[in-house]
Every structure is written in C-alpha cells, then in structure tokens.
XYZ file of C-alpha atoms in Angstrom:
699
model
C -5.935 -15.839 4.287
C -3.679 -17.388 7.472
C -0.319 -15.550 8.291
C 2.416 -15.680 10.958
C 3.246 -12.848 12.968
C 6.389 -11.715 13.964
C 6.012 -9.226 16.941
C 8.719 -6.700 17.613
C 10.230 -6.497 21.324
C 11.944 -3.914 22.694
C 13.810 -3.789 26.155
C 11.384 -1.788 28.402
C 14.867 0.078 29.682
C 15.539 1.535 26.593
C 11.628 2.738 25.855
C 11.709 4.283 28.858
C 15.177 5.978 27.780
C 13.555 7.264 24.369
C 10.690 8.355 26.533
C 12.611 10.417 28.874
C 15.257 12.004 26.605
C 12.466 13.419 23.844
C 9.750 13.735 26.386
C 7.084 11.070 24.541
C 4.624 8.783 25.250
C 5.926 5.014 26.199
C 3.805 3.725 22.524
C 5.784 6.434 20.546
C 9.081 5.456 22.210
C 8.160 1.842 21.317
C 7.343 2.620 17.715
C 10.644 4.351 17.163
C 13.065 2.000 18.422
C 11.193 -0.802 16.228
C 12.666 1.623 13.341
C 15.967 -0.017 14.040
C 17.292 3.411 14.885
C 20.641 2.682 16.692
C 21.548 5.604 18.741
C 20.012 8.708 20.262
C 21.829 10.600 17.540
C 19.869 8.505 14.883
C 16.573 8.926 16.478
C 16.947 12.648 16.538
C 17.964 12.830 13.198
C 14.978 11.219 12.269
C 12.532 13.241 14.193
C 14.059 16.430 12.896
C 15.319 15.685 9.150
C 15.325 19.172 8.438
C 18.263 19.932 10.640
C 20.441 17.003 9.420
C 24.285 17.680 9.323
C 25.073 15.128 6.290
C 22.595 17.011 3.831
C 25.188 19.381 1.814
C 24.838 18.467 -1.711
C 28.817 18.970 -2.207
C 29.132 15.400 -0.420
C 27.996 13.804 -3.680
C 30.631 12.463 -6.081
C 31.121 14.038 -9.282
C 28.361 17.043 -8.212
C 30.689 19.883 -8.225
C 31.976 19.126 -11.477
C 28.396 18.352 -13.331
C 27.317 21.476 -12.052
C 30.051 23.936 -13.237
C 29.411 22.418 -16.514
C 25.868 22.895 -15.807
C 26.506 26.577 -15.407
C 29.126 26.896 -18.101
C 26.539 25.536 -20.720
C 23.736 27.957 -19.428
C 25.825 31.193 -19.478
C 26.969 30.190 -23.371
C 23.323 29.974 -24.134
C 23.787 26.263 -25.462
C 20.913 24.051 -26.255
C 20.076 22.237 -23.491
C 17.932 18.386 -23.513
C 16.298 17.034 -20.407
C 16.438 13.493 -21.606
C 13.779 11.565 -18.725
C 12.109 8.126 -18.105
C 8.255 8.225 -18.359
C 7.310 7.412 -15.007
C 6.356 9.488 -11.727
C 9.992 9.683 -11.010
C 11.658 10.395 -14.385
C 8.550 12.841 -15.087
C 8.980 15.165 -11.958
C 13.264 14.847 -12.424
C 12.523 16.204 -15.957
C 9.954 19.038 -14.835
C 12.450 20.541 -12.247
C 15.028 21.019 -14.467
C 12.691 22.723 -16.962
C 11.425 24.489 -14.292
C 15.317 25.529 -13.028
C 15.935 26.602 -16.639
C 13.082 28.584 -17.556
C 14.316 31.944 -16.612
C 18.244 31.023 -17.428
C 18.141 29.216 -20.353
C 15.268 29.714 -22.957
C 17.172 27.386 -25.193
C 16.094 24.170 -23.419
C 14.001 21.042 -24.329
C 13.011 17.870 -23.177
C 12.307 14.402 -24.435
C 10.503 11.176 -22.773
C 10.363 8.329 -24.818
C 6.857 6.602 -25.214
C 6.735 3.303 -23.329
C 5.488 1.156 -26.034
C 7.347 2.428 -29.437
C 10.464 3.632 -27.813
C 11.024 1.672 -24.615
C 13.250 2.738 -21.394
C 15.968 4.982 -21.410
C 18.048 6.213 -24.703
C 18.143 4.973 -28.340
C 20.449 6.003 -31.314
C 17.554 7.241 -33.104
C 16.671 9.985 -29.949
C 20.659 10.420 -29.863
C 20.585 11.733 -33.454
C 17.323 13.907 -33.114
C 18.696 15.523 -30.144
C 22.178 16.361 -31.921
C 20.259 17.551 -35.172
C 18.392 20.078 -33.251
C 21.659 21.682 -32.204
C 21.800 20.532 -28.602
C 25.107 20.824 -27.092
C 24.012 19.454 -23.370
C 22.476 16.361 -22.866
C 21.454 15.638 -19.088
C 19.687 12.350 -18.724
C 17.303 11.719 -15.536
C 16.060 8.603 -13.794
C 18.011 6.814 -16.917
C 21.175 6.394 -18.953
C 23.371 4.259 -16.542
C 22.970 0.955 -18.645
C 23.094 2.905 -21.929
C 26.664 2.590 -22.834
C 26.687 2.252 -26.776
C 24.030 4.923 -26.970
C 26.040 7.369 -24.338
C 29.336 6.655 -26.506
C 27.409 7.787 -29.634
C 26.396 11.257 -27.824
C 29.741 11.830 -27.215
C 31.137 10.767 -30.771
C 28.606 13.611 -31.771
C 30.241 16.302 -29.717
C 28.044 16.150 -26.822
C 28.637 17.107 -23.074
C 26.856 14.635 -21.079
C 25.579 14.010 -17.776
C 23.838 11.185 -16.074
C 21.849 11.845 -13.066
C 20.523 8.371 -12.516
C 19.759 5.432 -9.381
C 19.568 2.583 -11.008
C 22.349 -0.439 -11.017
C 24.574 -1.034 -13.740
C 27.126 -3.774 -15.039
C 30.672 -3.367 -14.281
C 31.318 -1.226 -17.261
C 29.848 2.806 -16.963
C 29.318 4.845 -19.670
C 31.867 7.273 -20.705
C 29.797 10.331 -19.696
C 31.180 13.778 -18.742
C 29.678 13.231 -15.320
C 28.060 10.656 -13.668
C 25.721 11.614 -10.344
C 24.627 7.691 -8.807
C 26.135 7.791 -5.451
C 25.172 4.002 -5.074
C 27.285 2.755 -7.938
C 30.417 4.307 -5.980
C 29.496 3.444 -2.476
C 26.436 1.571 -1.440
C 26.606 2.740 2.088
C 26.826 6.709 1.007
C 24.187 8.651 2.753
C 22.744 9.570 -1.059
C 22.782 6.013 -2.032
C 19.081 5.514 -1.747
C 17.677 8.564 -3.804
C 15.848 8.151 -6.310
C 16.209 10.385 -9.799
C 13.833 12.874 -8.801
C 16.288 13.262 -5.151
C 19.128 13.292 -7.227
C 17.760 15.867 -9.738
C 16.758 18.003 -6.722
C 20.517 17.704 -5.298
C 21.833 18.782 -8.457
C 19.652 21.981 -8.271
C 20.500 22.512 -4.523
C 23.789 22.833 -5.473
C 23.736 24.484 -8.306
C 21.426 27.449 -6.586
C 23.825 27.087 -3.576
C 27.178 27.717 -5.785
C 25.801 30.207 -8.298
C 22.004 31.179 -7.500
C 22.257 31.913 -3.753
C 19.178 33.965 -3.972
C 16.737 31.120 -5.579
C 14.102 29.410 -3.600
C 13.991 25.655 -3.604
C 10.668 25.272 -2.891
C 9.059 24.484 -6.448
C 11.963 21.527 -6.817
C 11.661 20.109 -3.343
C 7.817 19.410 -4.179
C 8.291 17.453 -7.023
C 11.272 15.891 -5.489
C 8.973 14.697 -2.749
C 6.356 13.202 -5.238
C 9.374 11.162 -7.537
C 10.763 9.789 -4.241
C 7.347 8.373 -2.651
C 6.009 7.381 -6.149
C 9.515 5.656 -7.097
C 9.267 3.321 -3.635
C 12.825 4.154 -2.241
C 13.298 3.792 1.011
C 11.900 7.101 3.220
C 15.273 7.118 5.802
C 17.709 9.975 5.739
C 17.714 12.181 3.336
C 14.800 10.766 1.222
C 12.621 11.428 4.619
C 14.035 15.053 4.602
C 13.211 15.645 0.982
C 9.359 14.301 1.475
C 8.779 15.591 4.806
C 10.071 19.370 3.459
C 8.648 18.520 0.272
C 5.235 17.863 1.759
C 5.055 20.961 3.929
C 5.818 23.219 0.656
C 2.811 21.111 -0.769
C 0.915 21.828 1.718
C 1.658 25.806 1.963
C 2.533 26.944 -1.569
C 1.670 24.360 -4.286
C 3.089 24.967 -7.696
C 0.558 24.948 -10.206
C 0.434 21.757 -11.417
C 0.217 20.255 -7.985
C -2.682 22.673 -6.748
C -4.517 21.562 -9.867
C -3.820 18.172 -8.740
C -5.128 18.595 -5.215
C -8.624 20.320 -6.619
C -9.523 17.287 -8.955
C -8.827 14.918 -6.123
C -10.321 17.009 -3.780
C -8.002 17.023 -0.926
C -6.290 20.446 0.540
C -3.829 18.293 2.829
C -1.367 15.799 1.217
C 0.724 13.261 3.041
C 2.574 10.356 1.272
C -0.151 7.897 1.320
C -2.016 10.673 -1.049
C 1.196 10.569 -3.139
C 1.319 6.903 -3.425
C -2.437 5.911 -3.941
C -4.001 9.345 -6.021
C -1.295 11.460 -6.976
C 1.600 8.985 -8.947
C -1.141 6.819 -10.373
C -2.427 9.992 -12.270
C 0.855 11.158 -13.214
C 1.734 7.444 -14.196
C -1.222 6.909 -15.789
C -0.352 9.760 -18.597
C 2.693 7.112 -20.032
C 0.780 4.197 -19.641
C -2.349 4.958 -21.277
C -0.963 8.138 -23.870
C 2.641 9.891 -23.285
C 4.455 11.188 -20.313
C 4.907 14.734 -21.831
C 1.199 15.226 -20.447
C 2.552 14.796 -16.783
C 5.639 16.755 -17.612
C 3.386 19.860 -19.062
C 1.026 19.916 -15.782
C 4.442 19.810 -13.268
C 6.069 22.483 -15.515
C 2.956 25.049 -16.384
C 2.495 28.281 -14.228
C -0.787 28.732 -16.157
C -3.416 27.593 -13.561
C -5.857 27.246 -16.091
C -3.860 25.171 -18.114
C -3.096 23.095 -15.156
C -6.512 22.391 -14.466
C -7.159 21.169 -17.982
C -4.097 18.597 -18.134
C -5.099 17.635 -14.494
C -8.590 16.875 -15.748
C -6.886 14.745 -18.793
C -4.465 12.949 -16.598
C -7.678 11.750 -14.027
C -9.222 10.534 -17.194
C -6.186 8.662 -18.173
C -6.241 7.215 -14.835
C -9.892 6.221 -14.549
C -9.506 4.721 -17.639
C -6.299 2.926 -16.535
C -8.137 1.546 -13.838
C -11.408 -0.006 -16.024
C -8.403 -1.518 -18.279
C -6.768 -2.840 -15.104
C -9.735 -4.264 -13.403
C -10.695 -6.101 -16.541
C -7.571 -7.714 -17.100
C -7.069 -8.633 -13.514
C -10.694 -10.270 -13.650
C -9.643 -12.078 -16.401
C -6.549 -13.153 -14.774
C -8.109 -14.376 -11.476
C -10.520 -16.241 -13.694
C -7.952 -18.433 -15.134
C -6.036 -18.588 -11.642
C -9.148 -20.268 -9.995
C -9.694 -22.573 -12.550
C -6.080 -23.591 -13.655
C -3.187 -22.919 -11.432
C -3.974 -21.785 -8.411
C -2.084 -24.573 -6.443
C 0.960 -23.369 -8.626
C 3.967 -21.854 -6.565
C 4.505 -19.434 -9.366
C 1.020 -18.185 -11.357
C 1.826 -17.509 -14.782
C -1.029 -16.310 -17.265
C -1.164 -15.346 -20.859
C -3.546 -12.967 -22.203
C -4.333 -11.538 -26.078
C -3.232 -7.997 -26.480
C -3.460 -6.784 -22.535
C -2.304 -3.309 -22.156
C 1.590 -2.979 -21.793
C 1.543 -0.373 -19.442
C -1.172 -2.118 -17.131
C 0.279 -5.787 -16.929
C 2.925 -4.820 -14.282
C 0.243 -3.299 -11.762
C -1.815 -6.644 -12.547
C 0.919 -8.843 -11.508
C 1.857 -6.980 -8.304
C -1.840 -7.299 -7.480
C -2.336 -10.807 -7.787
C 1.132 -11.424 -6.072
C -0.394 -9.283 -3.348
C -3.756 -11.685 -3.102
C -2.156 -14.928 -3.442
C 1.589 -14.042 -1.822
C 2.681 -15.745 -4.932
C 5.470 -14.571 -7.542
C 3.044 -13.992 -10.490
C 4.308 -13.448 -14.393
C 1.312 -11.868 -16.823
C 1.868 -11.887 -20.386
C 0.791 -10.114 -23.113
C 1.271 -10.119 -27.154
C 3.673 -7.594 -28.197
C 3.732 -8.166 -32.071
C 5.777 -11.507 -32.956
C 6.418 -11.562 -29.313
C 5.142 -12.132 -25.916
C 5.698 -9.254 -22.942
C 5.617 -10.132 -19.740
C 5.901 -8.212 -16.286
C 6.326 -10.104 -13.040
C 6.101 -9.543 -9.523
C 7.478 -11.624 -6.421
C 7.312 -12.206 -2.540
C 9.833 -10.608 -0.020
C 11.798 -13.966 0.105
C 11.896 -15.395 -3.347
C 13.883 -13.412 -6.000
C 12.191 -13.357 -8.788
C 14.890 -12.116 -11.071
C 17.574 -14.661 -9.692
C 15.005 -17.591 -10.097
C 14.131 -16.744 -13.440
C 17.549 -16.133 -14.745
C 18.001 -19.889 -15.209
C 16.165 -19.697 -18.137
C 18.059 -17.143 -19.985
C 17.625 -19.154 -23.090
C 13.856 -18.445 -23.566
C 14.630 -14.395 -23.386
C 14.760 -12.003 -25.859
C 15.103 -9.195 -23.139
C 15.420 -9.718 -19.465
C 15.951 -7.289 -16.705
C 14.871 -6.313 -13.260
C 15.341 -7.008 -9.749
C 14.541 -9.312 -6.819
C 11.087 -8.162 -6.816
C 9.994 -7.103 -10.135
C 10.966 -8.492 -13.573
C 9.993 -7.549 -17.413
C 11.150 -9.805 -20.045
C 10.018 -10.895 -23.746
C 9.849 -14.643 -25.226
C 9.009 -15.783 -28.741
C 5.463 -16.868 -29.063
C 6.493 -20.380 -30.180
C 8.328 -20.769 -26.738
C 6.025 -19.584 -24.332
C 4.449 -23.312 -23.379
C 7.930 -25.088 -22.720
C 8.922 -21.855 -20.801
C 6.086 -22.233 -18.947
C 6.150 -25.838 -18.055
C 9.766 -25.447 -17.109
C 9.417 -22.371 -14.639
C 6.251 -24.124 -13.099
C 8.057 -27.037 -12.434
C 11.042 -25.548 -11.140
C 8.905 -23.344 -8.592
C 7.113 -26.560 -7.290
C 9.769 -28.072 -6.660
C 12.040 -25.788 -5.123
C 9.585 -23.986 -2.853
C 6.768 -25.429 -0.478
C 3.568 -23.735 1.539
C 6.369 -22.379 4.128
C 8.169 -20.263 1.633
C 5.025 -18.876 0.358
C 3.335 -18.047 3.814
C 2.548 -14.535 4.476
C 4.529 -12.916 6.994
C 3.496 -9.858 9.030
C 5.241 -7.678 11.509
C 3.725 -6.628 14.267
C 5.109 -3.035 16.130
C 3.104 -3.779 19.154
C -0.282 -4.948 20.980
C -2.467 -2.514 20.958
C -4.044 -2.259 24.570
C -6.723 0.118 25.838
C -4.623 2.518 27.738
C -3.010 3.050 24.126
C -6.406 4.270 22.674
C -6.805 7.990 23.012
C -6.138 11.011 20.607
C -3.318 12.020 22.657
C -1.736 8.981 22.130
C -2.381 8.439 18.338
C -1.986 12.162 17.881
C 1.507 12.058 18.778
C 2.702 9.061 16.530
C 2.327 11.331 13.733
C 5.664 12.391 14.484
C 6.884 8.841 12.688
C 5.113 10.588 9.314
C 5.683 10.396 6.427
C 5.244 6.937 5.856
C 6.288 4.667 2.748
C 8.660 2.028 1.837
C 11.325 1.726 4.592
C 9.550 3.709 7.016
C 6.129 1.852 7.151
C 3.157 2.769 8.953
C 3.047 0.522 12.486
C 0.594 -2.215 12.716
C -0.674 -3.220 15.787
C -2.843 -6.692 16.820
C -5.841 -5.445 18.184
C -7.386 -8.684 19.657
C -10.322 -10.258 22.216
C -12.608 -7.008 21.830
C -16.700 -7.193 21.929
C -18.485 -6.523 18.796
C -21.154 -3.782 19.447
C -22.219 -3.447 15.844
C -21.564 -3.728 12.434
C -22.549 -1.027 9.393
C -21.955 -0.929 5.985
C -20.521 2.352 4.839
C -19.304 4.241 1.598
C -21.499 5.746 -1.443
C -21.181 1.692 -2.946
C -21.632 -0.009 0.663
C -18.237 -1.931 -0.121
C -16.666 -0.726 3.231
C -17.853 -1.719 6.810
C -17.629 0.377 10.278
C -17.241 -2.239 13.046
C -17.801 -0.482 16.736
C -16.230 -2.637 19.220
C -15.554 -2.400 23.129
C -12.769 -3.470 25.226
C -12.173 -2.781 28.659
C -14.899 -0.299 28.527
C -13.454 2.012 25.533
C -14.854 2.047 22.381
C -13.326 2.364 19.095
C -14.330 1.687 15.544
C -12.899 -0.584 13.446
C -12.786 0.815 9.362
C -12.371 -2.359 6.494
C -12.520 -0.820 3.400
C -13.402 -3.085 0.424
C -14.349 -5.796 2.552
C -14.709 -9.949 1.959
C -17.268 -11.545 3.560
C -15.129 -14.400 4.565
C -12.566 -12.126 5.908
C -15.425 -10.267 7.896
C -16.759 -13.492 9.440
C -13.302 -14.360 10.372
C -12.928 -11.147 12.112
C -16.601 -11.703 13.827
C -15.755 -14.935 15.296
C -11.953 -14.911 16.241
C -12.214 -10.857 17.121
C -8.920 -10.263 16.047
C -7.400 -7.638 13.480
C -4.054 -6.218 12.088
C -4.569 -2.196 12.165
C -3.244 0.922 12.099
C -4.199 3.719 14.465
C -5.914 6.932 12.140
C -7.702 9.538 13.972
C -11.559 10.838 12.381
C -12.307 14.514 12.291
C -16.008 15.118 12.027
C -18.011 17.945 12.954
C -15.419 19.799 15.300
C -14.658 16.314 16.934
C -11.754 14.168 16.611
C -11.742 10.639 17.637
C -9.273 7.877 17.619
C -10.152 5.279 15.063
C -8.423 1.819 13.792
C -8.323 0.700 10.085
C -8.144 -2.786 9.356
C -4.787 -3.888 7.470
C -5.273 -7.814 7.645
C -7.275 -10.637 9.278
C -5.909 -13.865 10.212
C -8.037 -16.574 9.412
C -7.036 -20.015 11.514
C -9.716 -21.935 9.893
C -7.108 -23.802 7.988
C -3.663 -24.442 7.097
C -1.098 -26.868 6.326
C 0.310 -27.431 9.880
C -3.322 -27.216 11.219
C -4.478 -29.822 9.220
C -1.523 -32.453 9.719
C -2.120 -31.817 13.364
C -5.822 -32.876 13.647
C -5.294 -35.428 11.502
C -2.730 -37.084 14.140
C -5.622 -35.855 16.549
C -7.649 -38.524 14.983
C -5.461 -41.597 15.813
C -5.974 -41.062 19.470
C -8.502 -43.018 21.751
C -11.575 -40.532 22.241
C -10.763 -41.324 25.976
C -7.702 -39.273 25.560
C -9.783 -35.892 26.659
C -10.951 -37.139 30.368
C -7.121 -38.027 31.073
C -5.991 -34.472 30.175
C -7.410 -31.103 32.057
C -6.353 -27.757 31.392
C -6.735 -24.440 33.431
C -5.504 -22.256 30.022
C -8.054 -20.434 28.388
C -6.001 -20.267 24.976
C -9.650 -18.495 23.316
C -10.021 -19.518 19.803
C -6.792 -18.712 18.403
C -4.178 -21.302 18.408
C -1.290 -21.372 16.117
C 0.078 -24.898 15.444
C 3.617 -24.658 14.666
C 5.830 -27.461 13.663
C 7.160 -28.533 17.085
C 3.335 -28.723 18.362
C 3.095 -31.853 15.919
C 6.597 -33.301 16.997
C 5.625 -33.082 20.384
C 1.911 -34.802 19.698
C 3.940 -37.545 17.803
C 6.145 -37.925 20.206
C 3.604 -38.188 23.250
C 1.593 -40.685 20.682
C 4.713 -43.069 20.753
C 5.061 -42.860 24.760
C 2.163 -41.597 26.493
C 3.367 -43.030 29.472
C 4.951 -39.530 30.492
C 2.513 -37.048 31.555
C 2.260 -34.197 28.715
C 2.932 -30.763 29.894
C 2.238 -28.511 26.880
C -0.690 -26.575 27.363
C -1.945 -25.625 24.064
C -1.529 -29.617 22.996
C -3.745 -30.200 26.198
C -6.086 -27.488 25.196
C -6.417 -28.493 21.378
C -7.152 -32.305 22.573
C -10.354 -30.805 25.003
C -11.468 -28.161 22.823
C -10.779 -29.558 19.154
C -11.948 -33.422 19.673
C -15.498 -33.398 19.562
C -17.857 -34.751 22.151
C -19.770 -37.889 20.663
C -22.761 -35.993 20.568
C -21.072 -33.079 18.552
C -19.583 -35.507 16.438
C -23.243 -36.960 15.203
C -24.291 -33.739 15.143
C -21.638 -32.722 12.387
C -21.613 -35.918 10.518
C -25.482 -35.716 10.075
C -25.112 -32.423 8.282
C -22.036 -33.195 6.511
C -20.845 -36.922 5.369
C -24.325 -38.358 5.928
C -26.189 -35.789 3.812
C -27.572 -37.439 1.084
C -26.270 -34.836 -1.910
C -23.278 -35.825 -3.372
C -22.264 -32.250 -3.701
C -22.136 -30.242 -0.917
C -21.323 -26.606 -0.195
C -21.286 -25.569 3.819
C -20.342 -22.346 5.372
C -18.384 -23.326 8.372
C -19.556 -20.355 10.327
C -23.170 -20.801 9.086
C -23.177 -24.460 10.110
C -21.434 -23.543 13.501
C -24.661 -21.503 14.348
C -26.890 -23.881 12.533
C -26.133 -26.834 15.113
C -26.121 -24.480 17.717
C -29.625 -23.689 16.925
C -30.782 -27.232 15.676
C -29.410 -29.645 17.935
C -27.732 -27.018 20.930
C -24.488 -28.469 20.809
C -21.522 -25.432 20.439
C -18.832 -26.720 17.926
C -15.870 -24.783 16.346
C -14.514 -25.129 12.727
C -11.395 -27.588 14.374
C -14.069 -30.249 15.649
C -16.024 -29.780 11.917
C -12.207 -30.718 10.383
C -11.902 -33.550 13.102
C -14.766 -35.405 12.161
C -14.217 -34.990 8.300
C -10.998 -36.364 8.852
C -12.128 -39.060 10.835
C -14.816 -40.198 8.621
C -12.422 -40.052 5.627
C -11.474 -43.673 7.107
C -14.906 -45.114 6.883
C -16.531 -43.386 3.804
C -15.001 -42.284 0.186
C -15.487 -38.746 -0.300
C -13.554 -35.825 -0.441
C -13.338 -32.449 1.090
C -11.650 -29.540 0.849
C -11.962 -25.730 2.535
C -11.698 -22.388 0.907
C -12.993 -19.099 1.734
C -14.591 -20.405 4.963
C -16.844 -23.225 2.821
C -16.682 -26.822 3.047
C -16.803 -28.534 -0.195
C -17.770 -32.370 0.024
C -17.658 -34.681 -2.938
C -18.966 -38.102 -2.553
C-alpha cells in the first residue's frame, strides 16, 4: 500500500532543554516532545505517573456520596448486585467489586447479559429478576448511563442504584442515586478518559481510603490495568498511572486468574502489548463465543486449580474465535476482491456469520483496505451489522443520514452497530455506496503515517533503545514511536518461525548491522522493501542466551510503484518530446523514492505550457531524467509487454526489471515501465492495471 508520511519536527533547543533537565539522550527527549507534552510539569507527570498530585479519587464528582451509600448497604448486610457488560472492561470492573466484597458482604451477586440473547446494557427482565431475588443495591459497571427507563423501573422497585459508566449519553440522565461518569459533567476533567474498569478502581480506592485504610489495592489495579488497555482508552494521565502500576503488580504478585492466564500464554513478564493482543482477546472471547460469566469467574477465583481450568476454557474459546474469524474474513475478502474493491465503503453480507466476530472482521478489513466497512449477518428476521472506519471519516455521522432504514443504530465516529430489515438491504447498500463514492475520493482514503524520527546509525545501540522504554506502557493515546529507516544495504533475508510466515532481514548502514523482523510478511511488500530499501519500524531489544542486541520491528512498508498522482504525472510526461531529457540536467540524487504531489503536477503542466522559462524544480528534473526511458529501454519494455502475442498478460514488475537486465542489459525502473505502457495506449488498443506489484495487460 502507498501512504503519505507526516514527520514530527521538534525545535532543537527544546530537545536540548529536555535532555539536560531530565538527563536523557537526544532520541528519548525528541520522542517525549512528540507526545505533545506542553510543560516540564507535564513531562514530569508523564515520566513518574505514580506520584501525580491529581490522582485523589475524592475529586471525582459524586464519588463521596456513592461510596457512603455503598458502605451503608455493606453495613446493613443488604444484598448487592453488580451488573456489568460482557466485554473485558465490564468483566474486569465486575470482578473488582466482587473481589472487594468477598469478605465484606457475602450477600453479593453479579449479572452479565448474554451478548446475543440479552444485548448490551440493562433490560426490564433483568431488573425484575434482580429485585425478585432480594437485591437492595444495584451497581452498574461499564453500562447503565443510557438506560433511562430501566433505571426508572429499578427505582420504582425500591432499589438503590449507583451507575459507574464512561459512555456518552443523551441530554437526559437516568434517575440513579449516584452517577460516576466524569466526562458527562466535564469533558476536560482529569478523570474524563477513564474506562469502566478505571472508574471502578477509583470507586474502590475511595472506599478503601475512607473506610478500610488497611486494605491493599494491588488486586484491583491489576484488573483495572487490563480493562483500561483492553477498552482502548487514551493511555495518558490517570490511565497511564493505572496501567503502569497495574503492570508492575501483575508482574510481581499476580492474582490467581491472571497467574493462570500468564501460564497458559507462557509469558512471565507482561506488557501492554500482551494485554492488547493476547489477554484481552481471551477475556473477550468468553462473551463472544459463550458467556462472559466464565471470564468473571476466572478473575474472581482464589483457587489456582479452578483458575487454570477456566483459563484453558477461555484459551479454547479464543482459538475457536480465531478459526471462525478467519473463515468469515476470507469470505469477506474474496467478495471484496471480486465485487466491490473500488467502492469507498466496503459493505458485505453473510449468512449466519457469528455476531460476536463480525466487528473484529470489519476492523481488519478497514485496516487492510483503509476504507470504512460494514459487515452484515443474519439475525432472525433482521440483518445486524458491525462497522469500522478510518481516522478522517466519521462512520456514525455519515450513516445517520440513512436512519430511515435502521431498527437499531449506535456507536461513534470509528465504530458503529446497526440492524435493518432484510428486505431493505439492497436499497440501503446502493444508497450508502453511492453517497460514499460521491462524497469521498482517493485523497480522503489515503493512509497517513506519523513518523516520530528518522532512525540514524547513531541511534542504533542498546543504551538508546533501553532508555526509550521509559515511554511505556504503550497503547491508544501513547502509541509506540515509529521511525523511518532507509537507504540501507540488505545483507541477507531468512524465513523464520514455526510455519516460516515471518522474515528476518539483516541490514547494514554506515557499518552498523541490525535485523529487521517482518511478521506475517506479504510477498509484494517484501519486494518493495528489497527494492526501495525503506521501512517504517519500531525499535526493540532482542534477549538471546544472555546477549542483548537492538532490532527493528517492521510496521509498514511504503510501495511507491503506483498511486493516483504518480499515474497522472507520468501521463503528462508522455506528452513531452523525448529530446526534453537532454536539455535538463540534475545533480540531485533522490534515489528511487520520489513522492509526487499535486503541486508537482501543476508545475509540470505550467512548464509544458511555457517551457521558455528554465525549470528549477530538482524533483521534476530528476524524474524527467530517470523516468523517461531511453530508446533501447523503451523497445525492451515494449517487446515483453504490449508486443507480447498473448491476449492476457501478467508480469511481476520487479521480475521484469531483473529479466530485462539479464536479457538486454538495460536498467529500467517501475516508472519507465509505466511510461512505456501509457505512451503505447495512444498507439495500441489495450488495457492495463497494476496490482500487488503485478502488471495485468488485456488486449
């Protein structure tokens, strides 16, 4: 995939100020400034979140009254019901309160809705069930803020109600005794970005500080850390503090359930990445593939044997989820490649696809194609969909235009859920695709990657990579730094891993050797890497047999072969006289990576209209010299492509470059090949397209 870079540039004086103040290397200082920390105090708070002065839970609106009501119900030995959501945030919130009440109120129960049978949040049947079994206090965690009528019903039944939730709501609030949800009162509040698990932890922390000062908070912050990372909330401020302290506790004195998880994934030291990609999916798979009660029991139990058995069950759920997900993903991908790859929103409908998995599939489809997607499955008489979007398109805002079709609809800019009647699907799809195709173009759908820094040889050492770890834990809002590493020499490539799905590329630059690890490599991207010698990567340390060495993890590979501006630019080049090359000389060596922009096309057009004025743009001069083939190069390219007698031709560009070098001793590049094809379009009736480094020609 082709994408645009956006490199963060920092003032060198500011970099040196941070470097001297905190005794850090230049690389780490630059990365800290890239976090948009606006003062030395903010940097201090970022580096040492455990000692933040803002963290007192008493500063959260309604928390004092809520904890007093909570304590009164404990003292009166009233029955308390914890009602949570079925995802990792809701499960870890529920488990925290259950663990806290274990020795304080044995008259405690919990309730988690079934994803498909009950749906999200409270419902009247659950309220009736809760009241009939004698509950006096209902605490909702990670849900409840939108359940206006259900909470009203609970109050009419005589329940005390505390809502601990972090979701947005409409103008009307439910009539609970206390609502703990900082952002609905003030979006700028220090605690506004806490998820359900984070708010539950602060609720427990305030209860402990006020009424149980001898209690230890370690077990709760472990669960809060998992819920915080899993729910993809910004890892800044209080969230960063919770996750950093929680990970430290997880890695020293883990609770039984977490110990069982660590054992089954065979990982002793856990980081935020392990939570995101291994632990959270296991917890979530319980609610997706069966019932979230399994995950609650795992995180509640103090019996290590029981914990191991449940962990095995969750691991099995997650493996099954992966199989189901891959099957659905493959079907969706096949449909897209055949039917709707050119649409600006990808809408695919399946029969009886698992509701708990279509959201993950939508996310992966959007990631691959960098386009919004909607994946539909059959749900009794209706169709239910889960959708994901890219950063600069609000899927929620674009789809709410079509509310006439929806039976249910909700979400936010990047993710939506909806249901429609089966008979309306075709009309809905036609209208939505038409809207997206007319409103957005390739510029809106282009991927942009922010680069923290160019990775120079002087940065490649164990000390620099080790120091950069102070930026952890990484996650949403505190992303792992990305570097641009380029112009290296490839020394070797080797497939690694049990199934040989990964590649290790050993490189050298200015005498420094370093390995690039490319996981789940794609052949076309690997070809682009070997040709253009450029990757977007993150830094890492490899610990092997007592030795520590720096290594790079490949995150993205830019493929410069074809993109819209480049095609338009080369088409324009074909209209110039061939002798133009001899009139323009360039001393600039831009290498193979030339990024054509709109302004370059405009300038080239301007020059074509009036070439009496000297052309000074070195990039354009370079492309004229390097992209317009010589006569013998043109003939060689033409002989293998458009002069080929076959009606349908498929040729890999990089193999073609090597073939022409070996056969005719001509050194061509992708641009000269595209130039030749575009030029011949005026002479011969044929069509061509380029996909995944392959040229497809149909005559």
